[in-house]
Amino acid sequence: MFVPALVEETCCAVIFTTVGPLTGRPVTAVFVIDDSGGTLPNARNCRYGAMLWGLLVSAMPLAANATALAADPATPDREPIRIGMSAAFQGPSRQVGIELYRGIATYFSEVNRRGGIQGRPLQLIAYNDSYQPDRAVDNALRLLGSDKVLLLLGFTGTEPVTRVLPLLKKYDSDHGLMFFPFTGGAAVREAPYDGLVFNLRPSYRQETEALVGELVAHGHQRIAVFYQSDSFGRSGWGGVRKALTDRHLQLVGEATYARGTMYTGSLDRQVAILQSAKPDAIICIATYAASAAFIRDARRADLNVPITTVSFASLDSVVSLLRQIGAEDQRDYLQQLLFSSVVPDPKTSALPAVKEYRALMNQAAALPPTALLDANYQPSGYNRTSLEGFLDAKLLVAMLNRLGKNLTRASLAAAVVGMKDLDIGLQHPLSFQGRNQASDEVYFDAVNSNEVAGTSAVNEAKK
Amino acid sequence: MSDLRLFSKALLGIYLLFAVIALSTSALCIHTVDQELSREYQSNSEQIAKVIADASVDVLLNRDLSVLQSLVDQYLSIRSIKYIYIADENGEVIVHTFVPQVPAEIVATDRRTTASTHRSLTGIGSVIEVVSPILQGRAGTVHLGMDAGLIGLKIQSAVGREIYLISVLFIGSILLTLLLIGTAARPLHRLLSYQRQLAGEDDGFGLTPAEVTRLLERRDLAGDLARLAQRSPSPPQTNRADPL
């Protein structure tokens, strides 16, 4: 039971989930508040709708059990635990934001259905940043400021996250923490922000190290890199370069593309540049849209060497786009592709966490509200991005449960460092002892023309 | 038209004077804007390069290159900056903003140099590249390419505005000149008509007695000539009466 706070009129989705006082069944509602200065005609109505709904839900137990509620000294504790998220829900990288949100929200709904954390429901406040760093900073400011979230969760993209980091420092005295950003960038893993950001996934350096190791082990020595012209691309480029240097090899070629490149755009120039370097393998440090466009244009130019991607280019999204264009072109674009991932195969893994993910996604997979959701977006089935969001949420809930009733930014900041043996149903229990990254598992997925062949190899990357 | 012929030399002189003024002020404007803007842009770019170089030391030595990339990317929003790259102490480009690749002209140069250069890059255009050393060059160099074309555009814009002003003044002057010529020529027309009247010719613009009186009372060259014509003996006329 809670009364939702009246948040600023901005593009915001608020999930309210609670246990119905009469039926004992979960009740969930999502309200949307617009950020475009009134382009959504019902924004104000939604805002007041959210208030009304909150009041309604609050009033129901009062009517049913007024005495018990009045006597309950813990009532103030039942305020929602606000969690803030900023991600790309629109634009070329929208699939990442939407699927990550789905995974997080699905698990939060389940937790709320079971009674929340110490009786307090989880409330996910999400804003769209369209993968734009400045908008991510604005969103973080709003979340940590007026929205008064307990923590930031699931921020997406190296560049937006890197720009938000100084803000965490600014809020250091107020213990503004970021959990599980969707990036393998080094900036969130090293000083001076290592005490302010906590990661689940391994770094791009670990992913590229594993990829280079795999390629070299299969006899590839002329490796080129295709990367996004920003800090995400540079992080991956640096990882590939280091992994090659460690093996006494050098990059034979490199080409960049601009952030925001759409799948429909041509990457012929980049393909030509890399083709002239005569590589025998290419590593993409790119979004799923740019990765798919590059693979498409490379194959059309008869550049048929193995192409690999890192986890940010969601395998499922790349394969979906290539399968679609393959059907149109009567061509198989899914040959010689290798993807690195940071989560197990969502469709086949027998790990308890993945089984639970599949069960809950089948039961009641959440969707972002319509204001955040692109009208043309078709939700994917099981996929690595929503699984990662699900695991993020699961780990966060495990951590919050350990804190007991004293859920404040300060107590969280004090307790999170050193947390260990957090078993969320993966291969091993997770820990934050002496580091700010819980997992080092890098998975490889090979793809054939019919389907994703599944996670065929699991490497624990170098720590 | 006959009036213009009368003042043709004077008009030609005025036009030539205008041309000289327009050309000389445009040249001076181009030179001044070019000098000032180039100096301003270069100074700003050097300052930005220095800021990046100073900020890079700590990042370069202690943090990941992605942080450095994020730092330089933020300066690209400045309109005059076309590119930024950072070379390490060996001259290897470790961070850059080029898409789709570092231009061959830059790859071919010695990137450890700290002298400013003027470059013409394929796909980028004309740039002035300023360089700032990181840790006196021991940790590398920051290279910043500023758009020389933008300076040209500013010059064009300034000169264009000046030419527009001069053109307006020129056209206004021509109209004023024609007006003044017309005003100056009117007594001469009257004098001509008067002399034709004296000669017994009818040019269709015969003067009234009041106009003749005003002409004779003028204290200028036209009045003097009219009075002189009045005193001069008339040529022998037959069958025509003196209008006066």
XYZ file of C-alpha atoms in Angstrom:
707
model
C 0.000 0.000 0.000
C 1.426 3.348 -0.928
C 0.582 6.714 -2.280
C 2.616 7.515 -5.362
C 4.607 10.674 -5.276
C 3.640 13.366 -7.726
C 6.668 13.479 -9.929
C 7.585 16.225 -12.322
C 5.764 16.379 -15.605
C 8.340 14.610 -17.670
C 8.703 11.512 -19.789
C 8.385 8.980 -17.081
C 6.921 5.600 -16.566
C 5.990 4.562 -13.096
C 5.074 1.020 -12.217
C 2.894 0.483 -9.220
C 2.487 -3.059 -8.111
C 1.020 -4.156 -4.863
C -0.928 -6.991 -3.386
C -4.620 -6.348 -3.568
C -5.914 -6.079 -0.014
C -9.153 -7.884 -0.688
C -8.197 -10.518 -3.173
C -4.589 -11.084 -2.265
C -3.767 -11.011 -5.965
C -1.150 -8.775 -7.485
C -2.344 -5.469 -8.844
C -0.084 -3.671 -11.284
C -0.501 -0.397 -13.071
C 1.844 1.636 -15.184
C 1.411 5.361 -15.538
C 3.159 7.572 -17.961
C 4.080 11.172 -17.717
C 5.264 12.940 -20.804
C 8.419 15.016 -21.222
C 7.571 16.763 -24.419
C 5.771 19.675 -22.975
C 2.323 18.372 -23.652
C 2.665 16.389 -26.842
C 0.873 13.601 -25.139
C -2.649 14.840 -24.704
C -3.332 12.629 -21.732
C -0.163 13.373 -19.843
C -1.842 15.427 -17.202
C -4.685 12.992 -16.982
C -2.198 10.188 -16.559
C -0.491 12.061 -13.800
C -3.675 12.584 -11.921
C -4.688 9.059 -12.846
C -1.570 7.830 -11.114
C -2.426 9.856 -8.049
C -5.968 8.628 -8.090
C -4.936 5.030 -8.472
C -2.466 5.343 -5.655
C -5.038 6.897 -3.396
C -7.545 4.241 -4.346
C -5.181 1.423 -3.560
C -4.205 3.185 -0.371
C -7.771 3.597 0.674
C -8.793 -0.003 0.090
C -6.971 -1.505 3.062
C -8.119 1.394 5.168
C -11.661 0.331 4.510
C -10.931 -3.337 4.943
C -8.742 -3.194 8.020
C -8.553 0.326 9.280
C -7.632 -0.583 12.825
C -4.751 -2.770 11.865
C -3.371 -0.147 9.550
C -3.691 2.624 12.040
C -1.912 0.541 14.629
C 0.818 -0.512 12.266
C 3.908 1.426 13.238
C 5.679 0.279 10.082
C 3.316 2.097 7.762
C 5.851 4.788 6.819
C 8.232 2.011 5.768
C 5.755 0.856 3.192
C 6.545 3.692 0.948
C 7.772 2.361 -2.359
C 11.444 1.786 -2.898
C 12.063 4.012 -5.886
C 14.544 2.762 -8.435
C 15.591 5.054 -11.277
C 16.388 3.968 -14.816
C 17.440 5.809 -17.967
C 17.863 3.998 -21.261
C 17.260 4.223 -24.989
C 13.603 3.422 -25.455
C 13.521 5.136 -28.819
C 15.933 5.452 -31.705
C 18.393 2.992 -33.222
C 19.201 1.323 -29.876
C 15.649 1.174 -28.565
C 15.612 -2.616 -28.383
C 18.288 -2.537 -25.701
C 16.379 -0.171 -23.448
C 13.018 -1.804 -23.965
C 14.190 -5.366 -23.430
C 16.322 -4.440 -20.436
C 13.299 -2.717 -18.956
C 11.122 -5.752 -19.607
C 13.496 -8.012 -17.737
C 13.804 -5.688 -14.751
C 10.107 -4.852 -14.565
C 9.059 -8.488 -14.868
C 11.118 -9.474 -11.863
C 10.091 -6.397 -9.856
C 6.453 -7.279 -10.483
C 7.077 -10.750 -9.156
C 8.810 -9.398 -6.043
C 5.965 -6.974 -5.446
C 3.470 -9.790 -5.894
C 5.245 -11.633 -3.100
C 5.003 -8.599 -0.844
C 7.947 -6.488 -1.864
C 11.084 -5.958 0.160
C 10.356 -5.769 3.873
C 6.796 -4.992 2.886
C 7.758 -2.154 0.592
C 6.990 -2.439 -3.109
C 9.561 -1.668 -5.747
C 8.776 1.248 -7.986
C 10.692 1.582 -11.236
C 10.863 5.103 -12.621
C 12.171 5.031 -16.174
C 13.075 7.804 -18.587
C 14.040 7.684 -22.204
C 17.433 9.129 -23.153
C 17.536 7.874 -26.758
C 21.184 6.900 -26.132
C 22.047 10.600 -25.872
C 24.540 11.415 -23.097
C 23.104 14.834 -22.279
C 19.627 13.420 -21.853
C 20.993 10.646 -19.653
C 22.595 13.282 -17.426
C 19.318 15.209 -17.249
C 17.473 12.030 -16.354
C 19.981 11.083 -13.671
C 19.730 14.564 -12.180
C 15.962 14.280 -12.024
C 16.046 10.776 -10.598
C 18.558 11.552 -7.881
C 17.042 14.957 -7.205
C 13.330 15.447 -7.365
C 12.424 11.768 -7.801
C 14.519 10.825 -4.757
C 15.281 7.337 -5.983
C 17.211 4.974 -3.754
C 19.573 4.095 -6.574
C 20.086 4.153 -10.334
C 19.672 0.889 -12.199
C 20.088 -0.296 -15.772
C 21.528 2.844 -17.308
C 22.420 1.998 -20.879
C 25.451 2.689 -23.034
C 29.068 3.536 -22.314
C 28.895 7.156 -23.438
C 25.722 8.102 -21.528
C 26.916 6.261 -18.427
C 30.387 7.814 -18.613
C 28.811 11.266 -18.686
C 26.622 10.474 -15.686
C 29.555 9.348 -13.530
C 30.676 12.827 -12.403
C 27.120 13.396 -11.254
C 27.460 10.433 -8.896
C 30.557 12.051 -7.497
C 28.592 15.227 -7.013
C 25.979 13.222 -5.127
C 28.690 11.331 -3.253
C 27.798 12.896 0.064
C 24.215 11.888 -0.604
C 25.333 8.390 -1.633
C 23.993 8.350 -5.158
C 24.857 4.877 -6.431
C 24.518 3.254 -9.818
C 23.857 -0.446 -10.161
C 24.403 -2.716 -13.124
C 24.765 -0.299 -16.024
C 24.390 -1.962 -19.401
C 27.965 -1.342 -20.437
C 31.278 -3.091 -20.277
C 33.149 0.208 -20.319
C 36.175 0.549 -18.091
C 35.133 3.917 -16.705
C 32.517 2.302 -14.460
C 34.984 -0.235 -13.142
C 37.911 1.889 -12.133
C 38.766 4.782 -9.832
C 37.471 7.271 -9.010
C 34.010 5.802 -9.585
C 34.621 2.211 -8.510
C 32.925 2.797 -5.163
C 29.902 4.415 -6.767
C 29.082 1.948 -9.527
C 28.437 -1.767 -9.145
C 28.447 -4.054 -12.152
C 27.077 -7.463 -12.815
C 28.410 -8.070 -16.294
C 32.083 -8.450 -17.266
C 33.908 -5.622 -19.006
C 34.420 -5.109 -22.735
C 38.079 -5.672 -22.059
C 37.236 -9.139 -20.787
C 34.901 -9.766 -23.698
C 37.409 -8.622 -26.312
C 40.176 -10.558 -24.587
C 38.028 -13.687 -24.799
C 37.082 -12.991 -28.429
C 40.645 -12.356 -29.540
C 41.739 -15.472 -27.662
C 39.082 -17.508 -29.423
C 39.963 -16.136 -32.860
C 43.684 -16.580 -32.399
C 43.119 -20.099 -31.113
C 41.396 -20.828 -34.400
C 44.330 -19.503 -36.420
C 43.156 -15.950 -37.099
C 45.983 -13.473 -36.801
C 44.942 -10.631 -39.106
C 42.251 -9.084 -36.963
C 40.549 -5.797 -37.770
C 38.065 -3.823 -35.729
C 34.906 -1.946 -36.671
C 33.791 0.364 -33.899
C 31.531 3.194 -32.850
C 33.149 6.601 -32.759
C 32.702 7.281 -29.054
C 33.794 6.000 -25.678
C 31.990 2.672 -26.162
C 33.886 2.019 -29.380
C 37.135 3.265 -27.879
C 36.727 0.973 -24.894
C 36.328 -2.040 -27.153
C 39.053 -0.861 -29.524
C 41.393 -0.547 -26.548
C 40.480 -4.038 -25.401
C 41.117 -5.586 -28.804
C 44.406 -3.701 -29.171
C 45.599 -4.821 -25.760
C 44.576 -8.429 -26.333
C 46.474 -8.428 -29.627
C 49.515 -6.726 -28.141
C 49.587 -9.340 -25.397
C 49.848 -11.917 -28.181
C 52.493 -9.937 -30.096
C 49.979 -9.059 -32.802
C 48.682 -5.789 -34.176
C 45.403 -4.533 -35.561
C 45.537 -4.827 -39.327
C 42.753 -2.354 -39.948
C 40.115 -0.240 -38.301
C 37.050 1.726 -39.309
C 34.603 3.794 -37.312
C 30.972 4.779 -37.682
C 28.960 7.575 -36.106
C 26.810 6.935 -33.064
C 23.138 6.806 -34.037
C 23.776 5.031 -37.341
C 20.607 3.266 -38.388
C 20.361 -0.229 -39.773
C 19.050 1.259 -43.001
C 22.227 3.310 -43.448
C 25.056 2.196 -45.690
C 28.376 1.113 -44.210
C 29.998 0.432 -47.561
C 32.839 2.874 -46.894
C 33.743 1.110 -43.672
C 33.547 -2.265 -45.402
C 35.835 -1.026 -48.191
C 38.366 0.301 -45.678
C 38.516 -2.985 -43.811
C 38.469 -5.038 -46.997
C 41.578 -3.220 -48.181
C 43.364 -4.299 -44.982
C 42.744 -7.970 -45.888
C 41.718 -9.133 -42.416
C 40.971 -12.759 -41.637
C 38.549 -11.811 -38.846
C 36.708 -8.687 -37.764
C 35.524 -7.671 -34.311
C 32.576 -5.270 -34.122
C 32.276 -2.911 -31.190
C 28.907 -1.636 -32.255
C 25.219 -1.425 -31.514
C 22.994 -4.160 -32.866
C 21.733 -1.935 -35.700
C 25.226 -0.963 -36.854
C 26.536 -4.520 -36.396
C 23.745 -5.942 -38.540
C 24.219 -3.232 -41.184
C 27.960 -3.879 -41.262
C 27.544 -7.646 -41.581
C 24.970 -7.137 -44.343
C 27.215 -4.753 -46.319
C 30.330 -6.852 -45.718
C 28.687 -9.995 -47.050
C 27.308 -8.100 -50.040
C 30.863 -6.961 -50.754
C 32.064 -10.569 -50.482
C 33.957 -9.894 -47.293
C 33.304 -13.368 -45.947
C 35.674 -13.560 -43.006
C 34.391 -14.392 -39.509
C 32.720 -11.403 -37.870
C 32.244 -11.209 -34.126
C 30.423 -8.771 -31.874
C 30.458 -7.883 -28.206
C 27.436 -8.146 -25.939
C 26.118 -4.612 -26.495
C 25.091 -5.730 -29.966
C 22.354 -7.971 -28.716
C 22.698 -11.254 -30.568
C 18.954 -11.752 -30.845
C 18.409 -8.355 -32.432
C 21.274 -8.757 -34.914
C 20.101 -12.206 -35.943
C 16.537 -10.993 -36.313
C 17.571 -8.158 -38.655
C 19.883 -10.372 -40.705
C 17.289 -13.079 -41.009
C 14.797 -10.521 -42.277
C 17.124 -9.054 -44.902
C 18.308 -12.547 -45.788
C 14.766 -13.547 -46.656
C 14.374 -10.473 -48.839
C 17.725 -10.918 -50.590
C 17.510 -14.728 -50.801
C 20.886 -14.823 -49.124
C 22.295 -16.339 -45.945
C 23.817 -13.571 -43.834
C 24.242 -15.768 -40.778
C 27.404 -17.550 -41.779
C 30.651 -17.185 -39.855
C 29.267 -15.085 -37.030
C 30.355 -15.342 -33.436
C 28.764 -13.378 -30.626
C 30.054 -12.843 -27.151
C 27.441 -12.531 -24.422
C 27.503 -11.898 -20.724
C 24.497 -14.026 -19.817
C 23.679 -17.688 -20.457
C 21.487 -18.774 -23.343
C 17.997 -17.603 -22.364
C 16.259 -20.350 -24.311
C 18.171 -23.432 -23.316
C 20.106 -22.804 -20.141
C 19.122 -25.052 -17.257
C 20.386 -22.643 -14.612
C 17.673 -21.916 -12.016
C 17.739 -18.159 -12.660
C 17.196 -18.660 -16.382
C 14.394 -21.150 -15.775
C 12.712 -18.624 -13.506
C 13.194 -15.958 -16.179
C 11.460 -18.101 -18.769
C 8.629 -18.945 -16.400
C 7.962 -15.323 -15.447
C 8.314 -14.024 -18.991
C 5.736 -16.599 -20.010
C 3.391 -15.642 -17.194
C 3.429 -11.875 -17.268
C 6.249 -10.239 -19.173
C 6.143 -6.535 -18.539
C 6.192 -3.968 -21.306
C 7.257 -0.354 -21.071
C 4.343 2.056 -21.141
C 3.212 3.357 -24.481
C 4.906 6.735 -24.126
C 8.275 5.040 -23.848
C 7.477 2.302 -26.309
C 7.891 2.858 -30.010
C 4.567 2.125 -31.692
C 6.192 -0.226 -34.205
C 8.113 -2.196 -31.621
C 7.464 -5.904 -31.461
C 8.620 -7.437 -28.167
C 11.128 -10.224 -28.570
C 10.694 -13.624 -27.009
C 13.411 -14.836 -24.684
C 16.502 -12.779 -25.328
C 19.805 -11.958 -23.701
C 19.021 -8.319 -23.022
C 15.834 -8.955 -21.068
C 17.569 -11.834 -19.312
C 20.341 -9.469 -18.274
C 17.734 -7.014 -16.964
C 16.063 -9.861 -15.114
C 19.364 -10.935 -13.527
C 20.164 -7.309 -12.649
C 16.841 -7.041 -10.846
C 17.321 -10.383 -9.147
C 20.751 -9.505 -7.840
C 19.578 -6.096 -6.688
C 16.663 -7.595 -4.795
C 18.998 -10.132 -3.161
C 21.201 -7.263 -2.021
C 18.310 -5.127 -0.773
C 16.895 -8.069 1.152
C 20.159 -8.339 3.052
C 19.902 -4.761 4.202
C 16.743 -5.382 6.189
C 14.449 -2.479 7.002
C 17.153 0.129 6.999
C 16.920 0.900 3.339
C 18.592 4.210 2.734
C 21.208 5.383 0.297
C 23.726 5.619 3.112
C 23.077 2.115 4.451
C 23.167 0.706 0.952
C 26.456 2.414 0.196
C 27.956 1.111 3.418
C 26.741 -2.451 2.992
C 27.139 -3.137 -0.690
C 30.925 -3.200 -0.684
C 31.858 -6.552 0.660
C 28.588 -8.329 -0.018
C 29.313 -11.937 -0.895
C 27.690 -15.257 -1.633
C 24.695 -13.728 -3.351
C 23.093 -16.749 -4.916
C 20.659 -15.757 -7.611
C 20.623 -19.085 -9.407
C 23.591 -18.692 -11.704
C 26.590 -20.975 -11.965
C 28.286 -19.483 -8.922
C 27.266 -17.219 -6.056
C 28.138 -13.596 -6.769
C 30.276 -11.303 -4.654
C 31.388 -7.705 -4.440
C 34.293 -8.341 -2.129
C 37.190 -6.090 -3.068
C 35.738 -5.250 -6.459
C 32.720 -3.670 -8.069
C 31.932 -6.364 -10.612
C 30.109 -9.546 -9.715
C 30.517 -11.732 -12.793
C 33.385 -12.610 -15.108
C 31.535 -15.089 -17.267
C 31.772 -14.522 -21.003
C 29.676 -16.756 -23.231
C 30.099 -17.419 -26.919
C 27.222 -18.001 -29.270
C 27.745 -19.336 -32.727
C 24.965 -18.810 -35.219
C 23.943 -20.938 -38.131
C 21.506 -20.192 -40.865
C 18.549 -21.704 -39.097
C 18.900 -20.644 -35.524
C 21.171 -19.457 -32.795
C 23.121 -22.582 -32.084
C 23.161 -21.809 -28.416
C 25.904 -21.111 -26.012
C 28.458 -23.601 -27.065
C 31.332 -22.449 -24.974
C 31.540 -20.791 -21.633
C 34.738 -19.048 -20.782
C 35.486 -17.459 -17.522
C 37.338 -14.405 -18.701
C 40.534 -13.272 -17.121
C 39.762 -11.341 -13.971
C 20.102 61.836 -72.373
C 21.658 65.087 -73.535
C 21.843 66.120 -69.867
C 23.833 62.953 -69.069
C 26.160 63.669 -71.965
C 26.719 67.069 -70.489
C 27.826 65.544 -67.186
C 29.317 62.317 -68.550
C 32.815 63.012 -67.346
C 31.613 63.987 -63.929
C 29.524 60.818 -63.727
C 32.390 58.671 -64.857
C 34.501 60.217 -62.172
C 31.881 59.464 -59.535
C 31.585 55.847 -60.691
C 35.320 55.393 -60.648
C 35.510 56.901 -57.195
C 32.853 54.504 -55.992
C 34.643 51.552 -57.517
C 37.869 52.546 -55.814
C 36.092 52.985 -52.478
C 34.255 49.652 -52.819
C 37.317 47.702 -53.809
C 39.628 49.243 -51.253
C 37.192 48.899 -48.341
C 36.363 45.303 -49.349
C 40.035 44.429 -49.528
C 40.642 46.056 -46.174
C 37.612 44.282 -44.726
C 38.730 40.897 -46.051
C 42.213 41.424 -44.714
C 41.023 42.615 -41.312
C 38.378 39.914 -40.862
C 40.752 37.243 -42.064
C 43.489 38.361 -39.714
C 41.249 38.890 -36.726
C 39.181 35.739 -37.158
C 42.172 33.562 -37.888
C 43.932 34.917 -34.843
C 40.804 34.494 -32.737
C 40.107 30.964 -33.936
C 43.688 29.915 -33.551
C 43.885 31.361 -30.087
C 40.656 29.665 -29.021
C 41.685 26.375 -30.562
C 45.062 26.483 -28.862
C 43.344 27.129 -25.560
C 40.952 24.213 -26.107
C 43.822 21.947 -27.135
C 45.691 22.992 -24.014
C 42.664 22.333 -21.806
C 42.320 18.854 -23.310
C 46.047 18.249 -22.950
C 46.006 19.299 -19.304
C 42.931 17.200 -18.581
C 44.386 14.249 -20.467
C 47.449 13.769 -18.307
C 45.675 12.159 -15.427
C 43.284 10.215 -17.635
C 46.033 9.012 -19.920
C 48.196 7.803 -17.082
C 45.545 6.392 -14.782
C 42.373 5.610 -16.658
C 40.928 3.891 -19.679
C 41.106 5.436 -23.153
C 37.312 5.471 -23.334
C 37.318 8.230 -20.716
C 39.660 10.259 -22.888
C 37.433 9.621 -25.889
C 34.424 10.839 -23.946
C 36.376 13.959 -22.992
C 37.330 14.897 -26.559
C 33.899 14.044 -27.965
C 32.384 16.797 -25.876
C 34.431 19.434 -27.702
C 33.120 18.394 -31.087
C 29.942 20.330 -30.432
C 31.976 23.515 -30.990
C 31.178 24.448 -34.570
C 34.650 25.458 -35.652
C 36.269 22.198 -34.507
C 36.392 19.587 -37.257
C 38.347 16.898 -35.480
C 40.450 16.074 -32.452
C 42.964 13.337 -32.068
C 45.476 12.382 -29.445
C 48.725 10.701 -30.300
C 50.824 8.950 -27.696
C 54.504 9.637 -27.147
C 55.336 7.352 -30.073
C 53.009 9.199 -32.417
C 50.381 6.462 -32.493
C 46.816 7.802 -32.657
C 45.131 6.434 -29.542
C 41.957 8.536 -29.506
C 40.285 10.306 -32.401
C 36.962 11.560 -33.700
C 37.329 10.643 -37.379
C 34.643 8.705 -39.224
C 35.209 6.350 -40.996
C 38.994 6.461 -40.454
C 41.996 8.647 -39.724
C 42.721 10.463 -43.021
C 45.724 9.192 -44.940
C 47.281 12.694 -44.907
C 47.409 12.583 -41.109
C 48.620 9.002 -40.996
C 51.481 10.045 -43.247
C 52.653 12.968 -41.092
C 54.853 13.075 -38.035
C 52.296 13.359 -35.279
C 54.806 14.226 -32.618
C 55.332 17.702 -34.014
C 53.854 20.588 -32.032
C 53.810 23.193 -34.819
C 50.471 24.417 -36.177
C 49.841 23.448 -39.787
C 47.383 24.241 -42.530
C 45.954 21.071 -44.043
C 43.569 20.213 -46.821
C 42.017 16.844 -45.987
C 39.949 14.664 -48.272
C 36.346 14.632 -47.141
C 37.000 17.211 -44.423
C 38.242 20.271 -46.277
C 40.641 23.000 -45.300
C 41.712 22.993 -41.650
C 44.215 24.693 -39.442
C 45.596 22.107 -37.032
C 46.880 23.299 -33.692
C 48.834 21.057 -31.374
C 49.308 21.031 -27.642
C 51.800 18.719 -25.945
C 50.740 16.538 -23.035
C 53.239 16.651 -20.201
C 55.695 18.586 -22.390
C 55.174 15.973 -25.096
C 56.349 13.061 -22.970
C 52.843 11.632 -22.735
C 51.745 12.580 -26.240
C 50.124 15.416 -28.137
C 46.611 16.746 -28.619
C 45.807 17.771 -32.195
C 42.809 19.920 -32.924
C 41.648 20.717 -36.447
C 39.674 23.919 -36.828
C 37.591 24.609 -39.861
C 39.426 27.066 -42.120
C 36.406 27.013 -44.423
C 34.350 28.510 -41.614
C 36.724 31.476 -41.508
C 36.280 31.863 -45.274
C 32.536 31.733 -44.742
C 32.723 34.474 -42.134
C 34.816 36.600 -44.476
C 32.348 36.037 -47.299
C 29.539 36.969 -45.007
C 31.247 40.171 -43.815
C 32.295 41.189 -47.327
C 28.864 40.323 -48.690
C 27.235 42.609 -46.146
C 29.642 45.405 -47.054
C 29.057 44.965 -50.789
C 25.340 45.056 -50.182
C 25.695 48.340 -48.304
C 27.924 49.844 -50.991
C 25.521 48.731 -53.723
C 22.608 50.372 -51.972
C 24.642 53.578 -51.553
C 25.765 53.396 -55.174
C 22.240 53.059 -56.565
C 21.049 55.806 -54.252
C 23.880 58.024 -55.443
C 23.013 57.430 -59.084
C 19.411 58.412 -58.465
C 20.499 61.476 -56.547
C 22.951 62.409 -59.295
C 20.238 62.156 -61.925
C 18.005 64.337 -59.817
C 20.724 66.920 -59.349
C 21.622 66.858 -63.030
C 17.960 67.404 -63.898
C 17.761 70.295 -61.466
C 20.969 71.842 -62.787
C 19.923 71.418 -66.419
C 16.444 72.980 -66.067
C 17.636 76.699 -66.379
C 19.736 75.720 -69.362
C 16.657 74.245 -71.045
C 14.835 77.487 -70.384
C 17.767 79.460 -71.744
C 17.745 77.323 -74.863
C 14.021 77.848 -75.324
C 14.467 81.579 -74.753
C 17.230 81.804 -77.335
C 15.057 79.912 -79.815
C 12.250 82.322 -79.127
C 14.655 85.189 -79.773
C 15.708 83.488 -82.988
C 12.079 83.123 -83.970
C 12.110 79.321 -83.759
C 9.314 77.401 -82.110
C 10.599 74.365 -80.233
C 7.206 73.607 -78.734
C 8.369 74.690 -75.230
C 7.814 78.380 -75.552
C 8.327 80.384 -72.359
C 5.620 82.519 -70.869
C 6.497 86.155 -70.174
C 6.683 85.387 -66.454
C 9.173 82.603 -67.058
C 11.281 84.854 -69.259
C 11.275 87.474 -66.512
C 12.397 84.906 -63.923
C 15.124 83.720 -66.278
C 16.452 87.207 -66.850
C 16.435 87.879 -63.102
C 18.556 84.847 -62.272
C 21.927 85.615 -60.732
C 23.703 82.619 -62.161
C 25.274 81.597 -65.454
C 21.864 80.934 -67.062
C 20.671 84.470 -66.116
C 23.884 86.038 -67.446
C 23.576 84.147 -70.733
C 19.877 85.060 -71.043
C 20.634 88.732 -70.492
C 23.502 88.563 -72.981
C 21.215 86.943 -75.563
C 18.636 89.692 -74.983
C 21.206 92.386 -75.686
C 22.681 90.637 -78.728
C 21.318 91.776 -82.082
C 18.808 89.381 -83.470
C 19.567 87.745 -86.777
C 17.530 89.152 -89.668
C 14.049 87.771 -89.523
C 11.169 88.123 -91.853
C 7.536 87.601 -91.089
C 8.279 86.810 -87.484
C 7.662 89.062 -84.594
C 9.790 89.281 -81.447
C 7.729 87.643 -78.747
C 8.829 90.302 -76.307
